[in-house]
mmCIF file of C-alpha atoms in Angstrom:
data_model
loop_
_atom_site.group_PDB
_atom_site.id
_atom_site.type_symbol
_atom_site.label_atom_id
_atom_site.label_comp_id
_atom_site.label_asym_id
_atom_site.label_seq_id
_atom_site.Cartn_x
_atom_site.Cartn_y
_atom_site.Cartn_z
ATOM 1 C CA MET R 1 -0.072 -0.001 0.132
ATOM 2 C CA ALA R 2 1.667 3.381 -1.323
ATOM 3 C CA ILE R 3 -0.395 5.988 1.502
ATOM 4 C CA LEU R 4 -0.192 4.308 5.064
ATOM 5 C CA TYR R 5 -1.175 7.596 7.147
ATOM 6 C CA ALA R 6 -2.973 10.491 6.522
ATOM 7 C CA LEU R 7 -4.362 13.138 8.780
ATOM 8 C CA VAL R 8 -6.110 16.979 8.538
ATOM 9 C CA ALA R 9 -4.783 19.478 11.227
ATOM 10 C CA ARG R 10 -5.483 22.954 11.991
ATOM 11 C CA GLY R 11 -1.967 24.129 12.802
ATOM 12 C CA THR R 12 -0.680 21.419 15.374
ATOM 13 C CA VAL R 13 -4.322 20.439 16.451
ATOM 14 C CA VAL R 14 -5.174 17.229 14.652
ATOM 15 C CA LEU R 15 -8.942 17.328 13.576
ATOM 16 C CA ALA R 16 -8.708 13.773 11.919
ATOM 17 C CA GLU R 17 -6.377 10.879 11.299
ATOM 18 C CA HIS R 18 -6.488 7.599 9.940
ATOM 19 C CA SER R 19 -3.465 4.766 9.929
ATOM 20 C CA ALA R 20 -3.439 1.775 7.922
ATOM 21 C CA ALA R 21 -0.622 0.307 9.652
ATOM 22 C CA ALA R 22 0.948 -0.033 12.939
ATOM 23 C CA THR R 23 3.394 2.323 13.040
ATOM 24 C CA ASN R 24 4.617 5.635 14.857
ATOM 25 C CA ALA R 25 3.599 7.596 12.402
ATOM 26 C CA GLY R 26 1.217 9.596 14.486
ATOM 27 C CA ALA R 27 4.450 10.847 16.676
ATOM 28 C CA VAL R 28 6.456 11.789 13.297
ATOM 29 C CA ALA R 29 3.312 13.465 11.808
ATOM 30 C CA ARG R 30 3.101 15.579 14.943
ATOM 31 C CA GLN R 31 6.826 16.536 14.825
ATOM 32 C CA VAL R 32 6.401 17.655 10.845
ATOM 33 C CA LEU R 33 3.374 19.344 11.507
ATOM 34 C CA GLU R 34 5.342 21.788 14.183
ATOM 35 C CA ARG R 35 8.460 22.341 11.601
ATOM 36 C CA LEU R 36 5.896 23.288 8.740
ATOM 37 C CA PRO R 37 6.753 27.222 7.800
ATOM 38 C CA ASP R 38 5.105 29.259 10.150
ATOM 39 C CA GLY R 39 2.619 32.569 8.971
ATOM 40 C CA GLY R 40 -0.237 30.815 7.403
ATOM 41 C CA ALA R 41 1.077 30.826 3.912
ATOM 42 C CA ASP R 42 0.311 27.920 1.684
ATOM 43 C CA SER R 43 2.681 25.253 0.713
ATOM 44 C CA HIS R 44 3.248 21.979 -0.112
ATOM 45 C CA VAL R 45 6.500 20.163 1.652
ATOM 46 C CA SER R 46 7.518 16.478 1.641
ATOM 47 C CA TYR R 47 9.959 15.174 4.634
ATOM 48 C CA THR R 48 11.688 11.976 4.676
ATOM 49 C CA GLN R 49 11.814 9.116 7.581
ATOM 50 C CA ASP R 50 13.613 6.069 6.853
ATOM 51 C CA ARG R 51 12.105 4.789 3.569
ATOM 52 C CA TYR R 52 8.822 6.814 4.301
ATOM 53 C CA VAL R 53 8.022 10.198 3.359
ATOM 54 C CA PHE R 54 5.632 12.898 5.028
ATOM 55 C CA HIS R 55 4.063 14.901 2.256
ATOM 56 C CA ALA R 56 1.963 18.410 3.588
ATOM 57 C CA LYS R 57 -0.379 20.564 1.911
ATOM 58 C CA ARG R 58 -1.072 23.221 3.790
ATOM 59 C CA THR R 59 -4.196 25.519 2.352
ATOM 60 C CA ASP R 60 -5.958 28.394 3.984
ATOM 61 C CA GLY R 61 -4.991 26.978 7.284
ATOM 62 C CA ILE R 62 -6.118 23.556 7.005
ATOM 63 C CA THR R 63 -2.706 21.150 6.832
ATOM 64 C CA ALA R 64 -3.757 17.495 4.988
ATOM 65 C CA LEU R 65 -0.514 15.193 5.663
ATOM 66 C CA CYS R 66 0.283 11.510 4.588
ATOM 67 C CA MET R 67 2.747 9.436 5.025
ATOM 68 C CA ALA R 68 3.658 7.447 1.879
ATOM 69 C CA ASP R 69 6.427 4.706 1.189
ATOM 70 C CA ASP R 70 9.204 6.343 -0.779
ATOM 71 C CA ALA R 71 8.212 4.273 -4.114
ATOM 72 C CA ALA R 72 5.143 6.166 -4.374
ATOM 73 C CA GLY R 73 6.693 9.334 -5.740
ATOM 74 C CA ARG R 74 5.348 12.876 -4.995
ATOM 75 C CA ARG R 75 2.330 12.976 -7.632
ATOM 76 C CA ILE R 76 0.190 10.710 -6.213
ATOM 77 C CA PRO R 77 0.584 11.654 -2.665
ATOM 78 C CA PHE R 78 0.081 15.332 -3.070
ATOM 79 C CA ALA R 79 -3.277 14.269 -5.683
ATOM 80 C CA PHE R 80 -4.479 12.518 -2.439
ATOM 81 C CA LEU R 81 -3.918 15.514 -0.442
ATOM 82 C CA GLU R 82 -5.449 17.842 -2.695
ATOM 83 C CA ASP R 83 -8.699 15.597 -2.613
ATOM 84 C CA ILE R 84 -8.502 15.343 0.800
ATOM 85 C CA HIS R 85 -8.530 19.116 1.700
ATOM 86 C CA GLY R 86 -11.041 19.770 -0.850
ATOM 87 C CA ARG R 87 -13.248 16.888 0.761
ATOM 88 C CA PHE R 88 -12.706 17.986 4.443
ATOM 89 C CA VAL R 89 -13.244 21.757 3.363
ATOM 90 C CA LYS R 90 -16.877 21.395 1.600
ATOM 91 C CA THR R 91 -17.801 18.756 4.840
ATOM 92 C CA TYR R 92 -16.914 21.146 7.400
ATOM 93 C CA GLY R 93 -15.953 24.631 6.296
ATOM 94 C CA ARG R 94 -15.754 27.418 8.811
ATOM 95 C CA ALA R 95 -16.269 24.670 11.930
ATOM 96 C CA ALA R 96 -12.898 23.635 11.229
ATOM 97 C CA LEU R 97 -10.972 26.797 12.218
ATOM 98 C CA THR R 98 -12.945 26.323 15.706
ATOM 99 C CA ALA R 99 -12.977 22.602 15.877
ATOM 100 C CA LEU R 100 -11.160 20.543 19.106
ATOM 101 C CA ALA R 101 -8.703 18.210 18.499
ATOM 102 C CA TYR R 102 -10.358 15.178 16.959
ATOM 103 C CA ALA R 103 -13.623 16.395 16.687
ATOM 104 C CA MET R 104 -14.042 15.431 13.190
ATOM 105 C CA ASN R 105 -12.175 11.833 13.616
ATOM 106 C CA ASP R 106 -15.390 10.016 14.156
ATOM 107 C CA GLU R 107 -16.589 11.112 9.895
ATOM 108 C CA PHE R 108 -13.833 11.702 8.499
ATOM 109 C CA SER R 109 -11.441 8.711 9.572
ATOM 110 C CA ARG R 110 -13.384 6.829 7.122
ATOM 111 C CA VAL R 111 -13.294 9.317 4.164
ATOM 112 C CA LEU R 112 -9.364 9.348 4.755
ATOM 113 C CA SER R 113 -9.480 5.096 5.000
ATOM 114 C CA GLN R 114 -11.613 5.316 1.613
ATOM 115 C CA GLN R 115 -9.393 7.999 -0.199
ATOM 116 C CA MET R 116 -6.019 5.943 0.822
ATOM 117 C CA ASP R 117 -7.225 2.769 -0.271
ATOM 118 C CA TYR R 118 -8.554 4.386 -3.647
ATOM 119 C CA TYR R 119 -5.261 6.296 -4.488
ATOM 120 C CA SER R 120 -2.735 3.453 -2.895
ATOM 121 C CA ASN R 121 -4.477 0.510 -5.272
ATOM 122 C CA ASP R 122 -6.722 2.162 -7.848
ATOM 123 C CA PRO R 123 -4.596 2.908 -10.991
ATOM 124 C CA ASN R 124 -7.026 5.606 -12.083
ATOM 125 C CA ALA R 125 -6.384 7.568 -9.481
ATOM 126 C CA ASP R 126 -2.875 8.825 -11.352
ATOM 127 C CA ARG R 127 -4.279 11.003 -14.196
ATOM 128 C CA ILE R 128 -1.068 11.065 -15.905
ATOM 129 C CA ASN R 129 -0.949 7.201 -16.311
ATOM 130 C CA ARG R 130 -4.900 7.327 -16.627
ATOM 131 C CA MET R 131 -4.151 9.478 -19.784
ATOM 132 C CA ARG R 132 -1.431 7.516 -20.894
ATOM 133 C CA GLY R 133 -3.978 4.442 -20.811
ATOM 134 C CA GLU R 134 -6.507 6.422 -23.201
ATOM 135 C CA ILE R 135 -3.975 7.395 -25.681
ATOM 136 C CA SER R 136 -2.474 3.789 -26.130
ATOM 137 C CA GLN R 137 -5.958 2.361 -26.224
ATOM 138 C CA GLY R 138 -6.950 5.130 -28.916
ATOM 139 C CA GLY R 139 -9.486 7.101 -26.778
ATOM 140 C CA ILE R 140 -7.783 10.269 -27.686
ATOM 141 C CA ASP R 141 -6.766 11.568 -30.898
ATOM 142 C CA THR R 142 -3.187 12.737 -30.982
ATOM 143 C CA SER R 143 -3.399 13.817 -34.556
ATOM 144 C CA PRO R 144 -1.834 17.220 -35.224
ATOM 145 C CA PRO R 145 -4.267 19.836 -34.483
ATOM 146 C CA GLY R 146 -4.661 20.990 -38.657
ATOM 147 C CA ASN R 147 -5.847 17.050 -39.407
ATOM 148 C CA ASN R 148 -8.988 18.517 -36.582
ATOM 149 C CA ILE R 149 -9.571 21.740 -38.905
ATOM 150 C CA ARG R 150 -9.802 20.104 -41.914
ATOM 151 C CA ARG R 151 -11.811 17.202 -40.988
ATOM 152 C CA ALA R 152 -14.582 19.965 -39.402
ATOM 153 C CA CYS R 153 -14.171 21.723 -42.887
ATOM 154 C CA LEU R 154 -15.425 19.328 -44.463
ATOM 155 C CA HIS R 155 -18.752 19.809 -43.011
ATOM 156 C CA VAL R 156 -18.957 23.513 -42.697
ATOM 157 C CA PRO R 157 -20.590 25.086 -45.782
ATOM 158 C CA TRP R 158 -18.075 27.043 -48.576
ATOM 159 C CA VAL R 159 -19.660 30.094 -47.775
ATOM 160 C CA TYR R 160 -18.371 30.383 -43.690
ATOM 161 C CA LEU R 161 -15.028 28.808 -44.710
ATOM 162 C CA ALA R 162 -14.122 31.502 -47.140
ATOM 163 C CA TYR R 163 -15.559 34.418 -44.085
ATOM 164 C CA LEU R 164 -12.997 32.657 -41.688
ATOM 165 C CA TYR R 165 -10.262 31.859 -43.777
ATOM 166 C CA PRO R 166 -10.261 34.739 -46.424
ATOM 167 C CA VAL R 167 -7.830 33.672 -49.503
ATOM 168 C CA ARG R 168 -4.960 36.655 -50.284
ATOM 169 C CA GLN R 169 -4.433 37.015 -53.777
ATOM 170 C CA ARG R 170 -0.963 37.303 -54.864
ATOM 171 C CA LEU R 171 -0.322 40.046 -57.924
ATOM 172 C CA VAL R 172 1.809 38.574 -60.321
ATOM 173 C CA ALA R 173 3.879 41.701 -62.050
ATOM 174 C CA PHE R 174 4.937 40.704 -65.723
#
């Protein structure tokens, strides 16, 4: 499994968390939360601990953090964090700005678990690999743009084409 631990926090106050493995990820995650840059500025950072990488995304004062094995790279964990942040803000809104520690854990830990499983196991979670698959299966037209214009022109009356693409005549001097 690529993503093994996730949490959502406001500053250093953990609002919800879920762990898919018995590790000390919670303790290390709290240290990462303390080391995040101050000032409330939005940030995306990654910290390495042994063979795991802690990825954190802070937006609008809410931090989504996950621990993934180093083979997961950065693209999938940050896509996961973007998704989790969006779901959390949509679900709780301004209530997250004043909530007590673990106030959202009962409900949101299930969301964390489901999304961790999805981003760790489903090949469709990675948009770039999904697009590569569609291209290789012929689902996306990769021909040059001019070909699409020529195909479209077959169905457009010539009067409109003359208006859209005026013909420039050359004067030939003898």
